[in-house]
CSV table of C-alpha atoms in Angstrom, one decimal:
chain,number,residue,atom,x,y,z
B,1007,MET,CA,-14.6,20.7,2.3
B,1008,GLY,CA,-12.8,17.4,1.8
B,1009,LEU,CA,-12.4,14.7,4.4
B,1010,LEU,CA,-8.6,15.4,4.7
B,1011,GLU,CA,-8.6,19.2,4.4
B,1012,ASP,CA,-5.1,20.7,5.4
B,1013,LYS,CA,-3.7,17.2,6.1
B,1014,THR,CA,-0.4,15.9,4.8
B,1015,ALA,CA,-0.2,12.4,3.4
B,1016,LEU,CA,2.4,10.0,2.0
B,1017,VAL,CA,1.7,7.3,-0.5
B,1018,THR,CA,4.5,4.9,-1.4
B,1019,GLY,CA,4.5,3.1,-4.7
B,1020,GLY,CA,2.3,6.0,-5.9
B,1021,GLY,CA,3.2,6.2,-9.6
B,1022,THR,CA,0.7,3.7,-10.8
B,1023,GLY,CA,-2.2,1.4,-9.9
B,1024,ILE,CA,-3.7,1.5,-6.4
B,1025,GLY,CA,-1.0,3.9,-5.2
B,1026,LEU,CA,-1.7,6.4,-7.9
B,1027,ALA,CA,-5.5,6.1,-7.5
B,1028,THR,CA,-5.1,6.7,-3.7
B,1029,ALA,CA,-2.8,9.7,-4.2
B,1030,VAL,CA,-5.4,11.2,-6.5
B,1031,ARG,CA,-8.2,10.5,-4.0
B,1032,LEU,CA,-6.4,11.9,-1.0
B,1033,ALA,CA,-5.6,15.1,-2.8
B,1034,ALA,CA,-9.2,15.4,-3.9
B,1035,GLU,CA,-10.1,15.1,-0.2
B,1036,GLY,CA,-7.9,18.1,0.6
B,1037,ALA,CA,-4.6,16.6,1.6
B,1038,HIS,CA,-1.2,17.6,0.3
B,1039,VAL,CA,0.2,14.2,-0.9
B,1040,PHE,CA,3.9,13.2,-1.1
B,1041,VAL,CA,4.1,10.5,-3.7
B,1042,THR,CA,7.2,8.3,-3.9
B,1043,GLY,CA,8.4,5.4,-6.1
B,1044,ARG,CA,11.3,4.2,-8.0
B,1045,ARG,CA,10.3,5.4,-11.5
B,1046,LYS,CA,10.7,9.2,-12.1
B,1047,ALA,CA,8.6,9.3,-15.3
B,1048,GLU,CA,5.6,7.7,-13.6
B,1049,LEU,CA,5.9,10.0,-10.5
B,1050,ASP,CA,6.2,13.1,-12.7
B,1051,ALA,CA,3.0,12.0,-14.6
B,1052,ALA,CA,1.2,11.4,-11.3
B,1053,ALA,CA,2.2,14.8,-10.0
B,1054,GLU,CA,1.1,16.5,-13.2
B,1055,ALA,CA,-2.3,14.7,-13.0
B,1056,ILE,CA,-2.8,15.7,-9.4
B,1057,GLY,CA,-1.5,19.2,-9.6
B,1058,PRO,CA,0.0,21.4,-6.9
B,1059,ALA,CA,-1.4,19.2,-4.1
B,1060,ALA,CA,1.2,16.6,-5.0
B,1061,THR,CA,5.0,16.5,-4.4
B,1062,PRO,CA,6.8,13.6,-6.2
B,1063,VAL,CA,10.0,12.2,-4.5
B,1064,VAL,CA,11.9,9.5,-6.4
B,1065,GLY,CA,13.2,6.8,-4.1
B,1066,ASP,CA,13.3,3.1,-3.2
B,1067,ILE,CA,11.8,2.0,0.2
B,1068,CYS,CA,14.5,-0.7,0.4
B,1069,ASP,CA,17.1,2.1,0.5
B,1070,LEU,CA,17.3,3.6,4.0
B,1071,ALA,CA,19.1,6.7,2.6
B,1072,ASP,CA,16.3,7.2,0.1
B,1073,LEU,CA,13.8,7.0,3.0
B,1074,ASP,CA,15.8,9.5,5.0
B,1075,ARG,CA,15.8,11.9,2.0
B,1076,LEU,CA,12.0,11.4,1.5
B,1077,TYR,CA,11.3,12.3,5.1
B,1078,GLU,CA,13.6,15.3,5.1
B,1079,THR,CA,11.6,16.6,2.1
B,1080,ILE,CA,8.3,16.1,4.1
B,1081,ARG,CA,9.9,17.7,7.2
B,1082,GLY,CA,10.8,20.7,5.1
B,1083,ARG,CA,7.1,21.5,4.5
B,1084,GLY,CA,6.8,22.1,8.2
B,1085,ARG,CA,3.3,20.4,8.7
B,1086,GLY,CA,4.3,17.0,9.9
B,1087,LEU,CA,2.5,13.9,8.6
B,1088,ASP,CA,-1.1,12.9,9.1
B,1089,VAL,CA,-1.5,9.9,6.8
B,1090,VAL,CA,0.9,7.1,5.7
B,1091,PHE,CA,-0.2,4.7,3.1
B,1092,ALA,CA,2.5,2.1,2.9
B,1093,ASN,CA,1.4,0.7,-0.4
B,1094,ALA,CA,4.7,-0.2,-2.2
B,1095,SER,CA,5.0,-3.9,-2.6
B,1096,VAL,CA,5.8,-6.5,-5.3
B,1097,ALA,CA,4.2,-9.8,-6.3
B,1098,GLU,CA,6.1,-12.8,-7.7
B,1099,PHE,CA,5.0,-16.4,-7.5
B,1100,ALA,CA,6.9,-19.7,-7.2
B,1101,PRO,CA,6.1,-23.1,-5.7
B,1102,LEU,CA,8.4,-24.2,-2.9
B,1103,GLU,CA,10.7,-26.2,-5.1
B,1104,GLN,CA,11.3,-23.2,-7.3
B,1105,VAL,CA,11.9,-20.6,-4.5
B,1106,THR,CA,15.3,-19.0,-4.9
B,1107,GLU,CA,17.2,-16.7,-2.6
B,1108,GLU,CA,16.6,-13.8,-5.0
B,1109,HIS,CA,12.8,-14.5,-5.0
B,1110,PHE,CA,12.7,-14.6,-1.2
B,1111,ASP,CA,15.0,-11.6,-0.7
B,1112,THR,CA,13.0,-9.5,-3.2
B,1113,LEU,CA,9.6,-10.1,-1.7
B,1114,PHE,CA,10.7,-9.8,1.9
B,1115,GLY,CA,13.0,-7.0,1.2
B,1116,ILE,CA,10.3,-4.8,-0.3
B,1117,ASN,CA,7.1,-6.1,1.3
B,1118,VAL,CA,8.4,-6.6,4.8
B,1119,ARG,CA,11.7,-4.7,5.4
B,1120,GLY,CA,10.6,-1.8,3.2
B,1121,THR,CA,7.3,-1.5,5.0
B,1122,VAL,CA,8.9,-1.7,8.5
B,1123,PHE,CA,11.3,1.1,7.8
B,1124,THR,CA,8.8,3.2,5.9
B,1125,VAL,CA,6.7,3.3,9.0
B,1126,LYS,CA,9.6,3.4,11.5
B,1127,LYS,CA,11.2,6.4,9.9
B,1128,ALA,CA,7.9,8.2,9.6
B,1129,LEU,CA,7.3,8.1,13.4
B,1130,PRO,CA,9.1,11.4,14.3
B,1131,LEU,CA,7.0,13.3,11.8
B,1132,LEU,CA,3.6,11.8,12.6
B,1133,ASN,CA,1.2,14.1,14.2
B,1134,ASP,CA,-0.8,12.8,17.1
B,1135,GLY,CA,-4.0,11.2,15.8
B,1136,ALA,CA,-2.4,10.2,12.5
B,1137,SER,CA,-3.5,7.2,10.4
B,1138,ILE,CA,-1.2,4.5,9.0
B,1139,ILE,CA,-2.6,2.2,6.4
B,1140,LEU,CA,-0.6,-0.9,5.3
B,1141,ASN,CA,-1.3,-2.7,2.0
B,1142,GLY,CA,-2.3,-6.3,2.6
B,1143,SER,CA,-3.6,-9.0,0.4
B,1144,THR,CA,-6.4,-11.6,0.4
B,1145,ASN,CA,-3.6,-14.1,-0.4
B,1146,ALA,CA,-2.1,-13.7,3.1
B,1147,GLY,CA,-3.9,-16.7,4.5
B,1148,ALA,CA,-5.4,-18.4,1.5
B,1149,GLY,CA,-2.8,-21.2,1.0
B,1150,ASP,CA,-2.9,-20.8,-2.8
B,1151,GLU,CA,-0.2,-22.8,-4.7
B,1152,ALA,CA,2.9,-20.9,-5.6
B,1153,PHE,CA,1.9,-18.0,-3.4
B,1154,GLY,CA,4.0,-19.1,-0.4
B,1155,VAL,CA,6.6,-16.4,0.0
B,1156,TYR,CA,4.3,-13.6,-1.2
B,1157,ALA,CA,1.5,-14.7,1.1
B,1158,ALA,CA,3.9,-14.9,4.0
B,1159,SER,CA,5.1,-11.4,3.4
B,1160,LYS,CA,1.6,-10.1,3.4
B,1161,ALA,CA,0.8,-12.1,6.6
B,1162,ALA,CA,3.7,-10.2,8.2
B,1163,THR,CA,2.1,-7.0,7.1
B,1164,ARG,CA,-1.1,-7.9,8.8
B,1165,SER,CA,0.7,-8.8,12.0
B,1166,PHE,CA,2.6,-5.5,12.0
B,1167,ALA,CA,-0.7,-3.6,11.8
B,1168,ARG,CA,-1.9,-5.3,15.0
B,1169,THR,CA,1.3,-4.8,16.9
B,1170,TRP,CA,1.9,-1.2,15.8
B,1171,ALA,CA,-1.7,-0.2,16.6
B,1172,ASN,CA,-1.1,-1.4,20.1
B,1173,GLU,CA,2.3,0.3,20.4
B,1174,LEU,CA,1.1,3.7,19.0
B,1175,LYS,CA,-2.3,4.0,20.7
B,1176,GLY,CA,-0.9,6.4,23.3
B,1177,ARG,CA,-0.4,9.0,20.6
B,1178,GLY,CA,-3.8,8.3,19.1
B,1179,ILE,CA,-2.2,7.0,16.0
B,1180,ARG,CA,-4.3,4.3,14.3
B,1181,VAL,CA,-2.8,1.5,12.2
B,1182,ASN,CA,-5.0,-0.6,9.9
B,1183,THR,CA,-4.5,-2.9,6.9
B,1184,ILE,CA,-6.3,-2.4,3.6
B,1185,THR,CA,-6.9,-5.9,2.0
B,1186,PRO,CA,-7.6,-5.7,-1.7
B,1187,GLY,CA,-8.9,-8.6,-3.7
B,1188,PRO,CA,-7.8,-9.0,-7.4
B,1189,THR,CA,-7.6,-5.5,-8.7
B,1190,ASP,CA,-7.3,-4.3,-12.3
B,1191,THR,CA,-3.9,-2.7,-12.3
B,1192,PRO,CA,-0.9,-2.7,-14.7
B,1193,GLY,CA,1.0,-4.8,-12.2
B,1194,LEU,CA,-1.7,-7.5,-12.3
B,1195,SER,CA,-1.4,-7.8,-16.1
B,1196,GLY,CA,2.4,-7.8,-15.7
B,1197,LEU,CA,2.3,-11.1,-13.9
B,1198,ALA,CA,1.6,-12.8,-17.3
B,1199,PRO,CA,4.2,-13.2,-20.0
B,1200,ASP,CA,2.1,-11.7,-22.8
B,1201,ALA,CA,-1.2,-9.9,-23.5
B,1202,VAL,CA,-3.2,-13.1,-24.4
B,1203,GLN,CA,-2.2,-14.9,-21.2
B,1204,ALA,CA,-2.7,-11.7,-19.2
B,1205,ALA,CA,-6.3,-11.4,-20.4
B,1206,ASP,CA,-6.9,-15.1,-19.6
B,1207,PHE,CA,-5.3,-14.6,-16.1
B,1208,ARG,CA,-7.6,-11.6,-15.5
B,1209,ARG,CA,-10.7,-13.6,-16.6
B,1210,ARG,CA,-9.8,-16.5,-14.3
B,1211,LEU,CA,-9.3,-14.2,-11.3
B,1212,ALA,CA,-12.6,-12.4,-11.9
B,1213,ALA,CA,-14.5,-15.7,-12.1
B,1214,ASN,CA,-13.5,-16.4,-8.5
B,1215,VAL,CA,-14.8,-13.1,-7.2
B,1216,PRO,CA,-18.5,-13.3,-6.0
B,1217,LEU,CA,-19.2,-9.9,-7.6
B,1218,GLY,CA,-17.9,-11.4,-10.9
B,1219,ARG,CA,-15.3,-8.8,-11.7
B,1220,LEU,CA,-11.9,-7.4,-10.7
B,1221,GLY,CA,-11.8,-4.5,-8.4
B,1222,ARG,CA,-10.9,-1.0,-9.7
B,1223,PRO,CA,-8.0,1.0,-8.1
B,1224,GLU,CA,-10.4,3.8,-7.3
B,1225,GLU,CA,-12.5,1.4,-5.2
B,1226,ILE,CA,-9.4,0.6,-3.1
B,1227,ALA,CA,-8.5,4.2,-2.9
B,1228,ALA,CA,-11.9,5.1,-1.5
B,1229,ALA,CA,-11.4,2.6,1.3
B,1230,VAL,CA,-8.0,4.0,2.1
B,1231,ALA,CA,-9.4,7.5,2.2
B,1232,PHE,CA,-12.0,6.2,4.7
B,1233,LEU,CA,-9.3,4.7,7.0
B,1234,ALA,CA,-7.3,7.9,6.6
B,1235,CYS,CA,-9.9,10.2,7.9
B,1236,GLU,CA,-11.9,10.9,11.0
B,1237,GLN,CA,-14.9,8.8,9.8
B,1238,SER,CA,-12.9,5.8,10.9
B,1239,SER,CA,-11.8,7.3,14.2
B,1240,PHE,CA,-12.8,4.2,16.2
B,1241,ILE,CA,-11.1,1.7,13.9
B,1242,THR,CA,-7.5,0.5,14.6
B,1243,GLY,CA,-5.7,-2.8,14.3
B,1244,SER,CA,-8.2,-4.0,11.7
B,1245,SER,CA,-8.2,-5.3,8.2
B,1246,LEU,CA,-10.7,-3.8,5.8
B,1247,TYR,CA,-11.4,-6.2,3.0
B,1248,VAL,CA,-12.1,-4.7,-0.4
B,1249,ASP,CA,-12.4,-7.9,-2.3
B,1250,GLY,CA,-15.8,-8.3,-3.9
B,1251,GLY,CA,-16.6,-10.9,-1.3
B,1252,LEU,CA,-13.7,-13.2,-2.3
B,1253,GLN,CA,-12.8,-14.0,1.3
B,1254,GLN,CA,-16.2,-13.4,2.8
B,1255,ILE,CA,-18.7,-15.6,0.9
């Protein structure tokens, strides 16, 4: 029997990378997983890979009507919701003098506003004792050049986890942040303009990690599964670093 047998989970941004790996892991642990994201082809492929334990729902977390439709779909299953992995986010980098309204609005619109309303609109469906996991970042407090707006959006995520853990404790609902280090995902490579620069970017990131490599999406997914299940029943308001020692050593 899996760690999440007969549970219902939601993974946002679940079509690729960490989100996809987490959806696969939660399903393997026995959960029925609702997987949402903006790209239908990726979601369909994810659902096919996972099988009948997955329900894909196309939608944008920045669109409140899409979120309402997502939660109506989950409500229709009649089992409530036990796990929310608010994973969907975007990374773009610019030094202060190059920050534009579009850059700011995109990052805060998805990473902050989208996360807030993903969780807020889930509240009526959450079963008592549910687990909410927010996707953080080691960049949140690092002060790296050109990471200002992105890091601030992830610092907001960390702050939400603490506040919501306090607000929801009466229902036994735990709220934690998963904090990945540099992870080998398609999105990471997409931050560079071409394949050669992407490979160099990945090498430079890996060189900064004490374990000497990038993380794998499956390693982040394993940590999310831990925070989602009863094995972490006395953990709330915390941030679990899965970073190869990047922020620890």
